[in-house]
Amino acid sequence: MAKLLIKSGDRQVQEINLKPGINRFGRNATNDHLVVDPGVSEMHCEVLVEGNFVFVRDLNSTNGTFVDKNPITESALYSGQTLKIGPVEMILDAPVVQLAIPELPRPEAPAPVHSDKLSDGYAACLNHGNRHAVWECTSCTRCFCDHCVRKLRRVGGAYIKLCSACSNPVELTPWAAMMKKKKKSMFGKLVGKIKSSFKTTKRLLSNNNPPPAPPGTQPRA
């Protein structure tokens, strides 16, 4: 079971066991875990325990919520990291996430999950049959559009995109990779056309406006 160890100030080390689902922290007595400190807001933050994953969400607190000294709005929290709400610091003690799925018994002939094909031959989103699949799971090979994958924001602002079915990382589908390459190519061509047009205009202006004659000379008739 995941738990938080309070280590702030002169407090004795306390353990807070986190239940599955949402655990709310704050000064208000209606919270799941009461933190009596003037630097903690009435409804300060909530900690979500989902399987082996722990997430933190700030609830517009006055003094902010921090993970390893970095201010966050939403963030994953890993075992050994420090969660700070106001002046109170807590360390997450949770089992190390281990993917034990390959050890589970599997049927002899599992039914593969395949997305439908669109008219151009590329895979469609598993949930939206009229949309191109943008992401493919590296584990279960399910294909989803950008709206259907799980997006987890890490400390620092970067996002991790995970399969909505098995929570493993996803990668671009062949269609998405092709479109990304095509956009880069189109942008390069556009820049080239702009540069070429600029050079042509500059050359025409130069031909229509010859440089002025040196002082003391008469212009040619």
Backbone as a chain_set.jsonl record, in Angstrom:
{"seq": "MAKLLIKSGDRQVQEINLKPGINRFGRNATNDHLVVDPGVSEMHCEVLVEGNFVFVRDLNSTNGTFVDKNPITESALYSGQTLKIGPVEMILDAPVVQLAIPELPRPEAPAPVHSDKLSDGYAACLNHGNRHAVWECTSCTRCFCDHCVRKLRRVGGAYIKLCSACSNPVELTPWAAMMKKKKKSMFGKLVGKIKSSFKTTKRLLSNNNPPPAPPGTQPRA", "coords": {"N": [[0.845, -1.201, 0.0], [0.51, 2.217, -0.812], [2.001, 4.971, 0.891], [2.389, 8.058, 2.721], [5.075, 9.7, 4.276], [5.375, 11.894, 6.833], [7.671, 14.472, 7.4], [8.265, 17.011, 8.239], [9.661, 19.813, 9.976], [9.524, 19.859, 13.554], [7.93, 17.716, 13.876], [6.949, 14.401, 14.759], [7.802, 11.49, 12.911], [5.237, 10.587, 10.825], [2.869, 8.314, 9.479], [0.859, 8.214, 6.631], [-1.584, 6.406, 5.315], [-2.496, 5.737, 2.035], [-5.501, 5.453, 0.416], [-6.99, 3.512, -2.27], [-7.955, 5.399, -5.114], [-9.203, 8.753, -4.683], [-7.503, 10.9, -2.447], [-7.907, 13.473, -0.299], [-6.286, 16.434, 0.883], [-5.911, 18.911, 3.437], [-6.778, 21.821, 5.512], [-9.428, 21.822, 6.201], [-11.971, 20.056, 7.914], [-13.405, 18.22, 6.472], [-11.776, 16.949, 4.709], [-9.984, 14.018, 3.549], [-7.556, 13.619, 4.788], [-6.488, 15.409, 7.4], [-4.613, 18.331, 7.712], [-3.268, 20.283, 9.906], [-2.179, 23.273, 9.728], [-1.199, 26.635, 9.402], [-0.155, 27.358, 6.947], [-1.272, 25.726, 5.111], [-3.889, 25.245, 2.817], [-7.553, 25.32, 3.019], [-8.787, 23.419, 1.301], [-6.411, 21.806, -0.04], [-4.852, 19.996, -1.763], [-5.113, 17.012, -3.811], [-4.495, 13.526, -3.783], [-4.217, 10.986, -6.035], [-4.601, 7.573, -6.206], [-4.034, 5.093, -8.369], [-4.081, 1.971, -9.193], [-0.777, 0.945, -9.495], [0.139, 3.472, -9.759], [0.659, 6.859, -8.757], [-0.757, 10.022, -8.472], [-0.721, 13.613, -8.268], [-2.708, 16.476, -7.595], [-3.045, 19.91, -7.529], [-5.273, 22.024, -5.709], [-5.877, 24.728, -6.356], [-4.472, 26.014, -4.278], [-3.27, 28.341, -1.757], [-0.518, 28.594, -1.039], [0.646, 26.775, -2.705], [1.522, 23.59, -4.287], [4.098, 21.194, -4.268], [6.458, 19.099, -5.956], [9.318, 17.482, -5.266], [10.454, 20.04, -4.847], [9.558, 21.457, -7.034], [7.061, 23.518, -8.352], [3.737, 22.442, -8.961], [0.801, 21.749, -10.958], [-0.605, 19.529, -11.832], [0.709, 16.278, -11.44], [2.716, 13.301, -11.738], [3.638, 11.139, -9.035], [6.358, 9.609, -7.607], [7.796, 6.793, -5.855], [9.832, 7.714, -3.137], [10.031, 10.369, -3.863], [9.503, 13.799, -2.845], [6.668, 15.287, -1.546], [5.32, 18.427, -1.126], [3.162, 20.407, 0.7], [2.198, 23.541, 1.283], [4.074, 24.349, 4.113], [4.563, 21.769, 4.829], [6.216, 18.731, 4.48], [6.279, 15.639, 2.784], [7.197, 12.274, 2.193], [6.854, 9.966, -0.409], [6.164, 6.61, 0.019], [6.056, 3.866, -1.702], [5.218, 0.816, -3.416], [7.587, -0.313, -5.833], [6.984, 0.262, -9.211], [6.267, -2.417, -11.206], [6.143, -4.128, -14.206], [4.356, -6.798, -14.51], [2.885, -8.144, -16.308], [3.634, -9.966, -18.439], [3.967, -12.326, -16.98], [1.511, -13.265, -16.37], [-1.049, -15.715, -16.89], [-1.797, -16.661, -20.231], [-4.133, -16.956, -22.907], [-4.026, -19.714, -25.242], [-4.408, -19.081, -27.908], [-4.641, -16.045, -28.359], [-7.031, -13.553, -29.119], [-6.264, -11.274, -31.532], [-6.119, -7.689, -31.377], [-7.253, -5.562, -33.684], [-7.327, -2.539, -35.443], [-9.833, -1.034, -37.514], [-9.494, -0.414, -41.046], [-9.092, 2.602, -42.848], [-10.232, 4.259, -45.892], [-7.873, 4.896, -47.216], [-6.165, 2.938, -46.503], [-4.799, 3.099, -44.099], [-4.662, 2.666, -40.485], [-7.573, 3.014, -38.408], [-8.793, 4.904, -35.582], [-9.37, 3.051, -32.61], [-11.583, 3.655, -31.087], [-12.909, 5.598, -32.524], [-14.055, 5.192, -35.471], [-13.978, 6.7, -37.801], [-11.762, 8.263, -37.806], [-8.278, 8.857, -38.345], [-5.813, 6.777, -36.864], [-3.493, 7.959, -34.546], [-1.692, 7.209, -32.616], [0.018, 4.25, -31.572], [-0.004, 1.507, -29.411], [2.878, 0.282, -27.803], [2.855, -2.128, -26.615], [0.288, -3.595, -26.509], [-0.542, -3.069, -29.04], [-2.807, -1.653, -29.767], [-4.594, 0.931, -31.481], [-5.02, 4.429, -31.43], [-6.662, 7.663, -31.668], [-5.508, 11.069, -31.13], [-7.054, 12.083, -29.087], [-7.796, 9.944, -27.553], [-5.719, 8.735, -26.139], [-3.962, 8.44, -22.99], [-2.731, 11.209, -21.206], [-0.061, 12.139, -19.401], [1.255, 14.483, -17.284], [4.537, 15.36, -16.608], [6.916, 16.407, -14.064], [8.142, 19.568, -14.78], [6.78, 20.021, -17.072], [6.649, 18.483, -19.414], [4.887, 16.019, -21.362], [3.813, 12.645, -20.978], [2.663, 10.133, -23.063], [0.293, 7.615, -22.894], [-1.02, 4.3, -23.412], [-4.511, 3.949, -23.421], [-5.669, 1.604, -22.742], [-3.847, -0.286, -21.597], [-1.913, 1.2, -20.329], [0.733, 1.382, -21.185], [3.618, 2.799, -22.935], [3.09, 4.736, -25.952], [3.54, 5.011, -29.553], [4.092, 6.909, -32.602], [1.844, 6.225, -35.286], [2.234, 4.708, -38.589], [0.808, 6.37, -40.39], [0.627, 8.832, -38.982], [3.344, 9.425, -38.695], [4.014, 9.749, -41.373], [2.441, 12.008, -42.032], [3.598, 13.903, -40.371], [6.154, 14.079, -41.471], [5.441, 15.002, -43.992], [4.348, 17.512, -43.428], [6.615, 18.864, -42.528], [8.071, 18.849, -44.912], [6.389, 20.362, -46.596], [6.47, 22.789, -45.274], [9.161, 23.42, -45.6], [9.251, 23.737, -48.397], [7.562, 25.941, -48.679], [9.008, 27.929, -47.35], [11.194, 28.001, -49.063], [9.972, 28.964, -51.435], [9.195, 31.513, -50.62], [11.687, 32.708, -50.129], [12.752, 32.596, -52.738], [10.928, 34.22, -54.114], [11.405, 36.63, -52.852], [14.058, 37.138, -53.627], [13.684, 37.434, -56.399], [12.019, 39.695, -56.541], [13.725, 41.581, -55.415], [15.748, 41.619, -57.353], [14.352, 42.614, -59.589], [13.641, 45.17, -58.703], [16.164, 46.239, -58.479], [16.969, 46.334, -61.16], [15.182, 48.179, -62.264], [15.808, 50.535, -61.018], [18.541, 52.081, -61.482], [21.83, 52.644, -60.099], [22.681, 55.917, -58.732], [24.392, 58.546, -60.661], [27.899, 59.366, -60.358], [29.026, 62.268, -58.458], [29.324, 65.394, -60.268], [29.2, 64.404, -62.812], [27.426, 64.05, -65.924], [24.232, 62.825, -66.483], [23.547, 60.152, -68.762], [22.014, 60.63, -72.014]], "CA": [[0.0, 0.0, 0.0], [1.257, 3.474, -0.857], [1.815, 5.817, 2.068], [3.201, 9.267, 2.815], [5.769, 9.855, 5.558], [5.534, 13.312, 7.159], [8.996, 14.67, 8.002], [8.504, 18.445, 8.37], [9.879, 20.497, 11.256], [9.753, 19.061, 14.755], [6.914, 16.674, 13.963], [7.397, 13.021, 14.716], [7.491, 10.879, 11.621], [3.897, 10.011, 10.797], [2.524, 7.609, 8.25], [-0.496, 8.4, 6.116], [-1.895, 5.371, 4.335], [-3.3, 6.255, 0.932], [-6.486, 4.488, -0.086], [-7.192, 3.584, -3.724], [-8.843, 6.498, -5.481], [-8.815, 10.121, -4.336], [-7.2, 11.251, -1.054], [-7.831, 14.935, -0.246], [-5.509, 16.985, 1.989], [-6.152, 20.32, 3.717], [-7.124, 22.172, 6.894], [-10.846, 21.6, 6.435], [-12.217, 18.756, 8.536], [-14.053, 17.308, 5.521], [-10.755, 16.275, 3.906], [-9.634, 12.656, 3.971], [-6.404, 13.727, 5.689], [-6.459, 16.758, 7.965], [-3.272, 18.873, 7.95], [-3.505, 21.51, 10.67], [-1.044, 24.191, 9.606], [-1.691, 27.868, 8.764], [0.338, 27.473, 5.574], [-2.012, 24.777, 4.28], [-5.221, 25.751, 2.478], [-8.69, 24.512, 3.459], [-8.759, 22.297, 0.36], [-5.092, 22.115, -0.6], [-4.525, 19.163, -2.921], [-5.61, 15.648, -3.737], [-3.579, 12.491, -4.259], [-4.981, 9.907, -6.662], [-3.915, 6.284, -6.294], [-4.671, 4.299, -9.426], [-3.207, 0.808, -9.37], [0.563, 1.21, -8.978], [0.506, 4.847, -10.083], [0.2, 7.894, -7.827], [-0.793, 11.334, -9.102], [-1.037, 14.724, -7.366], [-3.361, 17.613, -8.247], [-3.229, 21.07, -6.654], [-6.649, 22.52, -5.724], [-5.799, 26.199, -6.29], [-4.055, 26.376, -2.923], [-2.623, 29.651, -1.636], [0.941, 28.478, -0.997], [1.115, 25.882, -3.748], [1.88, 22.187, -4.078], [5.414, 20.995, -4.886], [7.04, 17.758, -6.03], [10.774, 17.676, -5.294], [10.686, 21.492, -4.86], [9.034, 22.055, -8.267], [5.618, 23.779, -8.253], [2.968, 21.648, -9.936], [-0.658, 21.783, -10.974], [-0.85, 18.086, -11.833], [1.987, 15.591, -11.651], [2.898, 11.959, -11.185], [4.465, 11.11, -7.826], [7.006, 8.305, -7.553], [8.331, 6.419, -4.552], [11.058, 8.424, -2.796], [9.898, 11.799, -4.135], [8.963, 14.597, -1.746], [5.473, 16.097, -1.792], [5.257, 19.525, -0.166], [1.941, 21.213, 0.671], [2.535, 24.603, 2.223], [5.384, 24.056, 4.705], [4.596, 20.368, 5.257], [6.867, 17.856, 3.511], [5.972, 14.218, 2.937], [7.891, 11.413, 1.231], [6.024, 8.839, -0.83], [6.7, 5.256, 0.163], [5.133, 3.037, -2.475], [5.893, -0.29, -4.117], [8.163, 0.032, -7.131], [6.123, -0.198, -10.297], [6.848, -3.499, -11.996], [5.215, -4.66, -15.197], [4.352, -8.25, -14.392], [1.87, -8.658, -17.234], [4.066, -11.173, -19.152], [3.928, -13.507, -16.136], [0.138, -13.709, -16.22], [-1.413, -16.761, -17.864], [-2.398, -16.155, -21.456], [-4.786, -17.995, -23.711], [-3.139, -20.281, -26.256], [-4.573, -18.343, -29.166], [-5.322, -14.791, -28.029], [-7.639, -12.839, -30.247], [-5.568, -9.993, -31.727], [-6.942, -6.485, -31.48], [-6.877, -4.816, -34.873], [-8.187, -1.418, -35.792], [-10.331, -1.039, -38.885], [-8.728, 0.377, -42.002], [-9.8, 3.638, -43.581], [-10.186, 4.071, -47.342], [-6.5, 5.027, -47.713], [-5.388, 1.786, -46.067], [-4.195, 3.305, -42.782], [-5.503, 2.247, -39.365], [-8.482, 3.979, -37.783], [-8.823, 4.885, -34.114], [-10.171, 1.944, -32.106], [-12.835, 4.193, -30.547], [-13.533, 6.488, -33.51], [-13.759, 4.52, -36.726], [-13.839, 7.624, -38.932], [-10.559, 9.077, -37.608], [-6.993, 8.164, -38.446], [-5.102, 6.51, -35.611], [-2.255, 8.733, -34.439], [-0.781, 6.533, -31.685], [-0.092, 2.795, -31.465], [0.608, 1.016, -28.177], [4.064, -0.547, -28.03], [2.659, -3.419, -25.965], [-0.909, -4.313, -26.97], [-0.698, -2.674, -30.46], [-4.052, -0.94, -30.044], [-4.366, 2.216, -32.143], [-5.95, 5.457, -30.967], [-6.432, 9.044, -32.09], [-4.833, 11.85, -30.093], [-7.971, 12.345, -27.975], [-8.093, 8.727, -26.798], [-4.594, 8.282, -25.316], [-3.813, 9.102, -21.691], [-1.625, 12.166, -21.216], [0.418, 12.344, -18.035], [2.22, 15.577, -17.245], [5.645, 15.156, -15.683], [7.501, 17.613, -13.489], [8.851, 20.293, -15.824], [5.821, 20.385, -18.105], [6.579, 17.539, -20.535], [3.811, 15.046, -21.269], [4.009, 11.258, -21.377], [1.423, 9.619, -23.632], [0.176, 6.2, -22.568], [-2.169, 3.569, -23.95], [-5.664, 4.039, -22.524], [-6.112, 0.254, -22.403], [-2.909, -1.013, -20.732], [-1.026, 2.191, -19.69], [2.099, 1.322, -21.696], [3.916, 3.912, -23.851], [2.619, 4.647, -27.337], [4.398, 5.632, -30.555], [3.353, 7.375, -33.766], [1.484, 5.247, -36.308], [2.816, 5.058, -39.894], [0.106, 7.523, -40.982], [1.019, 10.044, -38.265], [4.742, 9.709, -39.043], [4.008, 10.263, -42.747], [1.895, 13.365, -42.019], [4.594, 14.762, -39.735], [7.207, 14.297, -42.466], [4.874, 15.798, -45.081], [4.223, 18.891, -42.958], [7.956, 19.451, -42.543], [8.439, 19.055, -46.309], [5.592, 21.482, -47.105], [6.987, 24.016, -44.661], [10.429, 23.727, -46.255], [8.963, 24.255, -49.737], [6.999, 27.283, -48.533], [10.122, 28.833, -47.035], [11.977, 28.15, -50.292], [9.246, 29.837, -52.361], [9.258, 32.884, -50.1], [13.041, 33.207, -50.379], [12.897, 32.791, -54.177], [10.134, 35.391, -54.484], [12.089, 37.812, -52.322], [15.222, 37.399, -54.48], [13.195, 37.924, -57.697], [11.564, 41.076, -56.336], [14.909, 42.407, -55.179], [16.434, 41.759, -58.632], [13.553, 43.499, -60.445], [13.784, 46.534, -58.186], [17.525, 46.682, -58.79], [17.024, 46.63, -62.596], [14.364, 49.362, -62.564], [16.36, 51.709, -60.342], [20.011, 52.019, -61.549], [22.483, 53.467, -59.074], [22.868, 57.317, -59.142], [25.692, 58.879, -61.266], [28.832, 60.012, -59.418], [28.948, 63.74, -58.464], [30.084, 66.101, -61.302], [29.013, 63.787, -64.136], [26.116, 64.278, -66.514], [23.557, 61.566, -66.813], [23.453, 59.857, -70.183], [20.721, 60.929, -72.636]], "C": [[0.875, 1.245, 0.0], [0.971, 4.283, 0.399], [2.752, 7.009, 2.003], [3.79, 9.359, 4.21], [6.008, 11.332, 5.8], [6.856, 13.502, 7.888], [9.273, 16.134, 8.331], [8.737, 18.869, 9.818], [10.145, 19.543, 12.396], [8.69, 17.977, 14.923], [7.581, 15.298, 14.028], [6.992, 12.437, 13.371], [6.136, 10.192, 11.712], [3.664, 9.34, 9.455], [1.074, 7.889, 7.884], [-0.716, 7.346, 5.042], [-2.839, 5.936, 3.284], [-4.229, 5.16, 0.422], [-6.54, 4.553, -1.616], [-8.216, 4.664, -4.059], [-8.301, 7.829, -5.0], [-8.619, 10.273, -2.831], [-7.011, 12.761, -0.992], [-7.11, 15.382, 1.028], [-5.864, 18.455, 2.18], [-6.524, 20.541, 5.171], [-8.577, 21.886, 7.225], [-11.085, 20.179, 6.939], [-12.871, 17.76, 7.595], [-13.044, 16.572, 4.639], [-10.513, 14.858, 4.415], [-8.491, 12.673, 4.979], [-6.269, 15.181, 6.13], [-5.016, 17.17, 8.246], [-3.454, 20.238, 8.605], [-2.239, 22.35, 10.657], [-1.535, 25.438, 8.891], [-1.221, 28.037, 7.326], [-0.357, 26.537, 4.601], [-3.418, 25.307, 4.051], [-6.308, 24.806, 2.985], [-8.801, 23.246, 2.615], [-7.467, 22.463, -0.442], [-4.774, 21.302, -1.859], [-5.182, 17.806, -2.761], [-4.593, 14.707, -4.365], [-4.425, 11.334, -4.774], [-4.111, 8.657, -6.757], [-4.686, 5.413, -7.275], [-3.761, 3.127, -9.761], [-1.86, 1.065, -8.715], [1.028, 2.634, -9.239], [-0.108, 5.81, -9.066], [0.311, 9.245, -8.525], [-1.189, 12.38, -8.061], [-1.675, 15.848, -8.172], [-3.552, 18.731, -7.212], [-4.653, 21.592, -6.802], [-6.677, 24.033, -5.541], [-5.441, 26.676, -4.882], [-3.325, 27.716, -2.923], [-1.107, 29.542, -1.743], [1.501, 27.431, -1.947], [1.416, 24.461, -3.285], [3.153, 21.914, -4.872], [5.782, 19.512, -4.888], [8.537, 17.935, -6.243], [11.124, 19.144, -5.551], [10.212, 22.186, -6.141], [7.534, 22.284, -8.124], [4.866, 23.016, -9.338], [1.489, 22.023, -9.86], [-1.17, 20.351, -10.953], [0.482, 17.391, -12.103], [1.897, 14.161, -11.14], [3.79, 12.072, -9.949], [5.02, 9.698, -7.691], [7.612, 8.065, -6.168], [9.677, 7.102, -4.312], [10.998, 9.911, -3.072], [9.223, 12.499, -2.961], [7.784, 15.424, -2.225], [5.404, 17.163, -0.71], [3.963, 20.294, -0.364], [2.085, 22.294, 1.742], [3.914, 24.321, 2.783], [5.57, 22.573, 5.055], [5.175, 19.495, 4.144], [6.57, 16.396, 3.835], [6.693, 13.434, 1.848], [6.98, 10.242, 0.887], [6.791, 7.529, -0.659], [5.7, 4.327, -0.515], [5.897, 1.903, -3.126], [6.419, 0.18, -5.46], [7.288, -0.565, -8.22], [6.857, -1.255, -11.115], [5.781, -4.031, -12.943], [5.31, -6.183, -15.183], [3.358, -8.894, -15.348], [2.344, -9.907, -17.968], [3.993, -12.447, -18.316], [2.51, -14.037, -15.959], [-0.174, -14.791, -17.245], [-2.119, -16.155, -19.06], [-3.113, -17.29, -22.188], [-3.848, -18.475, -24.809], [-3.218, -19.51, -27.571], [-5.336, -17.047, -28.883], [-5.86, -14.115, -29.283], [-6.95, -11.494, -30.409], [-6.551, -8.84, -31.856], [-6.443, -5.674, -32.658], [-7.858, -3.682, -35.088], [-8.663, -1.581, -37.229], [-9.442, -0.17, -39.757], [-9.631, 1.424, -42.645], [-9.587, 3.421, -45.078], [-8.771, 4.171, -47.911], [-5.593, 3.896, -47.24], [-4.741, 1.917, -44.711], [-5.204, 2.993, -41.674], [-6.361, 3.388, -38.844], [-8.366, 3.865, -36.271], [-9.765, 3.778, -33.652], [-11.53, 2.418, -31.604], [-13.594, 5.073, -31.528], [-13.168, 5.977, -34.907], [-13.583, 5.416, -37.925], [-12.608, 8.515, -38.81], [-9.311, 8.229, -37.816], [-6.417, 7.928, -37.048], [-3.77, 7.254, -35.634], [-1.22, 7.987, -33.593], [-1.055, 5.029, -31.668], [0.649, 2.329, -30.22], [1.777, 0.086, -28.503], [3.92, -1.936, -27.417], [1.481, -4.191, -26.562], [-1.259, -4.008, -28.422], [-2.044, -2.04, -30.776], [-3.723, 0.44, -30.609], [-5.445, 3.212, -31.734], [-5.648, 6.792, -31.635], [-5.848, 9.818, -30.914], [-5.727, 12.083, -28.88], [-8.134, 11.136, -27.057], [-6.93, 8.219, -25.944], [-4.582, 9.036, -23.994], [-2.584, 9.994, -21.726], [-1.27, 12.504, -19.773], [1.497, 13.41, -18.04], [3.279, 15.312, -16.189], [6.109, 16.49, -15.115], [8.359, 18.289, -14.552], [7.971, 20.617, -17.01], [5.694, 19.41, -19.252], [5.486, 16.506, -20.281], [4.296, 13.662, -21.689], [2.665, 10.757, -21.894], [1.401, 8.105, -23.481], [-1.072, 5.603, -23.204], [-3.318, 3.626, -22.952], [-6.175, 2.661, -22.113], [-5.185, -0.427, -21.403], [-1.859, -0.118, -20.075], [0.436, 2.06, -20.089], [2.348, 2.477, -22.66], [3.377, 3.655, -25.253], [3.623, 5.333, -28.26], [3.551, 6.028, -31.756], [3.053, 6.217, -34.719], [2.16, 5.628, -37.626], [2.142, 6.263, -40.537], [0.547, 8.825, -40.319], [2.459, 10.427, -38.589], [4.836, 10.291, -40.455], [3.525, 11.71, -42.785], [2.879, 14.347, -41.398], [5.711, 15.099, -40.714], [6.706, 15.193, -43.588], [4.75, 17.262, -44.675], [5.579, 19.593, -42.963], [8.383, 19.766, -43.968], [7.696, 20.251, -46.901], [6.097, 22.805, -46.548], [8.3, 24.424, -45.318], [10.223, 24.297, -47.644], [8.426, 25.677, -49.671], [8.089, 28.302, -48.244], [10.968, 29.07, -48.278], [11.308, 29.073, -51.292], [9.314, 31.293, -51.919], [10.63, 33.487, -50.373], [13.243, 33.499, -51.863], [12.147, 34.028, -54.646], [10.812, 36.677, -54.027], [13.29, 38.171, -53.203], [14.795, 37.968, -55.832], [12.761, 39.376, -57.597], [12.745, 42.017, -56.161], [15.661, 42.657, -56.487], [15.688, 42.711, -59.566], [13.676, 44.952, -60.005], [15.158, 47.089, -58.523], [17.649, 47.062, -60.262], [16.267, 47.906, -62.953], [14.917, 50.633, -61.944], [17.876, 51.617, -60.359], [20.631, 52.927, -60.516], [22.724, 54.885, -59.588], [24.276, 57.551, -59.693], [26.587, 59.548, -60.243], [28.709, 61.528, -59.511], [29.837, 64.331, -59.562], [29.96, 65.5, -62.675], [27.611, 64.052, -64.614], [25.474, 62.929, -66.816], [23.482, 61.381, -68.307], [22.053, 60.136, -70.712], [20.009, 59.629, -72.972]], "O": [[1.866, 1.316, 0.728], [-0.15, 4.286, 0.91], [3.775, 6.977, 1.319], [3.101, 9.128, 5.204], [6.759, 11.966, 5.059], [7.146, 12.806, 8.861], [10.405, 16.476, 8.67], [8.108, 18.363, 10.747], [10.874, 18.561, 12.256], [8.568, 17.388, 15.997], [8.633, 15.069, 13.43], [5.989, 12.828, 12.774], [5.915, 9.331, 12.564], [4.203, 9.758, 8.43], [0.179, 7.81, 8.726], [-0.097, 7.396, 3.979], [-3.859, 6.541, 3.613], [-3.783, 4.076, 0.046], [-6.163, 5.572, -2.194], [-9.22, 4.819, -3.363], [-7.088, 8.02, -4.915], [-9.453, 9.837, -2.038], [-6.057, 13.285, -1.568], [-7.289, 14.802, 2.099], [-6.092, 19.171, 1.205], [-6.585, 19.601, 5.964], [-8.93, 21.725, 8.393], [-10.479, 19.224, 6.453], [-12.891, 16.565, 7.889], [-13.422, 15.665, 3.898], [-10.802, 14.542, 5.569], [-8.449, 11.86, 5.902], [-5.974, 16.064, 5.324], [-4.281, 16.456, 8.929], [-3.758, 21.224, 7.934], [-1.342, 22.157, 11.477], [-2.221, 25.329, 7.875], [-1.831, 28.786, 6.563], [-0.066, 26.549, 3.405], [-4.068, 25.768, 4.988], [-6.039, 23.656, 3.334], [-8.897, 22.14, 3.146], [-7.448, 23.198, -1.43], [-4.462, 21.874, -2.904], [-5.737, 17.489, -1.709], [-3.923, 15.045, -5.341], [-5.244, 10.774, -4.045], [-3.018, 8.69, -7.322], [-5.837, 5.047, -7.038], [-2.797, 3.267, -10.514], [-1.793, 1.367, -7.524], [2.182, 2.97, -8.972], [-1.223, 5.612, -8.584], [1.349, 9.571, -9.101], [-1.897, 12.079, -7.1], [-1.248, 16.143, -9.289], [-4.147, 18.516, -6.156], [-5.19, 21.602, -7.909], [-7.398, 24.556, -4.691], [-6.034, 27.623, -4.366], [-2.828, 28.167, -3.955], [-0.48, 30.318, -2.464], [2.713, 27.223, -1.989], [1.544, 24.172, -2.096], [3.279, 22.35, -6.017], [5.464, 18.773, -3.956], [8.972, 18.467, -7.264], [11.986, 19.447, -6.375], [10.444, 23.383, -6.313], [6.8, 21.348, -7.808], [5.305, 22.953, -10.486], [1.001, 22.535, -8.852], [-2.049, 20.001, -10.165], [1.286, 17.868, -12.905], [1.117, 13.848, -10.24], [4.598, 12.994, -9.839], [4.272, 8.721, -7.663], [7.898, 9.001, -5.421], [10.555, 7.074, -5.173], [11.835, 10.658, -2.566], [8.48, 11.89, -2.192], [7.893, 16.173, -3.196], [5.427, 16.849, 0.48], [3.687, 20.779, -1.461], [2.092, 22.008, 2.939], [4.846, 24.076, 2.016], [6.636, 22.181, 5.53], [4.692, 19.514, 3.012], [6.602, 15.976, 4.992], [6.785, 13.889, 0.707], [6.407, 9.606, 1.771], [7.917, 7.378, -1.134], [4.634, 4.038, 0.03], [7.1, 2.018, -3.362], [5.775, 0.974, -6.145], [6.903, -1.732, -8.163], [7.937, -1.004, -11.649], [4.663, -4.342, -12.532], [6.221, -6.772, -15.765], [3.029, -10.072, -15.202], [1.559, -10.841, -18.126], [3.96, -13.543, -18.876], [2.324, -15.143, -15.451], [0.376, -14.782, -18.346], [-2.938, -15.248, -18.918], [-2.719, -18.451, -22.083], [-2.975, -17.73, -25.255], [-2.213, -19.317, -28.254], [-6.537, -16.962, -29.139], [-5.232, -14.111, -30.342], [-7.037, -10.651, -29.516], [-7.659, -8.994, -32.37], [-5.327, -5.155, -32.63], [-9.068, -3.848, -34.933], [-7.984, -2.189, -38.056], [-8.728, 0.702, -39.263], [-10.794, 1.156, -42.945], [-8.857, 2.518, -45.486], [-8.488, 3.601, -48.965], [-4.397, 3.889, -47.534], [-4.182, 0.945, -44.205], [-6.417, 3.043, -41.879], [-5.955, 4.55, -38.833], [-7.898, 2.854, -35.747], [-10.834, 3.586, -34.233], [-12.516, 1.684, -31.681], [-14.8, 5.271, -31.377], [-12.107, 6.297, -35.444], [-13.095, 4.971, -38.963], [-12.422, 9.425, -39.618], [-9.291, 7.039, -37.503], [-6.525, 8.781, -36.167], [-3.022, 7.189, -36.609], [-0.017, 8.114, -33.823], [-2.204, 4.593, -31.739], [1.798, 2.711, -29.998], [1.673, -0.782, -29.369], [4.746, -2.816, -27.657], [1.651, -5.303, -27.061], [-2.172, -4.617, -28.978], [-2.392, -1.903, -31.949], [-2.706, 1.041, -30.261], [-6.63, 2.881, -31.696], [-4.535, 7.029, -32.106], [-5.709, 9.271, -29.82], [-5.229, 12.262, -27.769], [-8.562, 11.281, -25.912], [-7.137, 7.349, -25.098], [-5.125, 10.136, -23.891], [-1.527, 9.594, -22.213], [-2.07, 13.076, -19.032], [2.522, 13.271, -18.707], [2.964, 15.071, -15.024], [5.747, 17.556, -15.613], [9.213, 17.643, -15.159], [8.362, 21.404, -17.872], [4.726, 19.486, -20.009], [5.194, 16.162, -19.136], [5.082, 13.52, -22.626], [1.64, 10.937, -21.235], [2.335, 7.405, -23.872], [-2.043, 6.302, -23.493], [-3.118, 3.378, -21.763], [-7.024, 2.559, -21.228], [-5.653, -1.074, -20.466], [-1.003, -0.613, -19.342], [1.305, 2.582, -19.391], [1.394, 3.078, -23.155], [3.228, 2.51, -25.68], [4.448, 6.131, -27.815], [2.429, 5.548, -31.916], [3.892, 5.342, -34.935], [2.617, 6.762, -37.771], [2.81, 7.088, -41.16], [0.813, 9.811, -41.006], [2.77, 11.608, -38.74], [5.624, 11.201, -40.71], [4.11, 12.546, -43.474], [2.985, 15.49, -41.842], [6.165, 16.241, -40.789], [7.444, 16.044, -44.084], [5.014, 18.155, -45.48], [5.688, 20.758, -43.348], [8.981, 20.811, -44.224], [8.286, 21.06, -47.617], [6.148, 23.812, -47.254], [8.539, 25.605, -45.567], [10.923, 25.228, -48.044], [8.779, 26.521, -50.495], [8.102, 29.394, -48.811], [11.411, 30.19, -48.529], [11.98, 29.881, -51.934], [9.472, 32.195, -52.743], [10.733, 34.638, -50.797], [13.83, 34.52, -52.221], [12.649, 34.794, -55.468], [10.793, 37.686, -54.733], [13.524, 39.344, -53.496], [15.445, 38.869, -56.362], [13.091, 40.192, -58.457], [12.753, 43.123, -56.702], [16.155, 43.761, -56.719], [16.309, 43.521, -60.254], [13.801, 45.853, -60.834], [15.297, 48.276, -58.819], [18.359, 48.012, -60.59], [16.677, 48.634, -63.857], [14.507, 51.724, -62.337], [18.471, 51.14, -59.392], [20.002, 53.899, -60.098], [22.954, 55.053, -60.786], [25.232, 56.888, -59.29], [26.092, 60.231, -59.346], [28.317, 62.035, -60.562], [30.953, 63.86, -59.783], [30.547, 66.016, -63.626], [26.702, 64.257, -63.81], [26.117, 62.02, -67.341], [23.365, 62.357, -69.048], [21.051, 59.934, -70.025], [18.899, 59.653, -73.504]]}, "num_chains": 1, "name": "protein.A"}
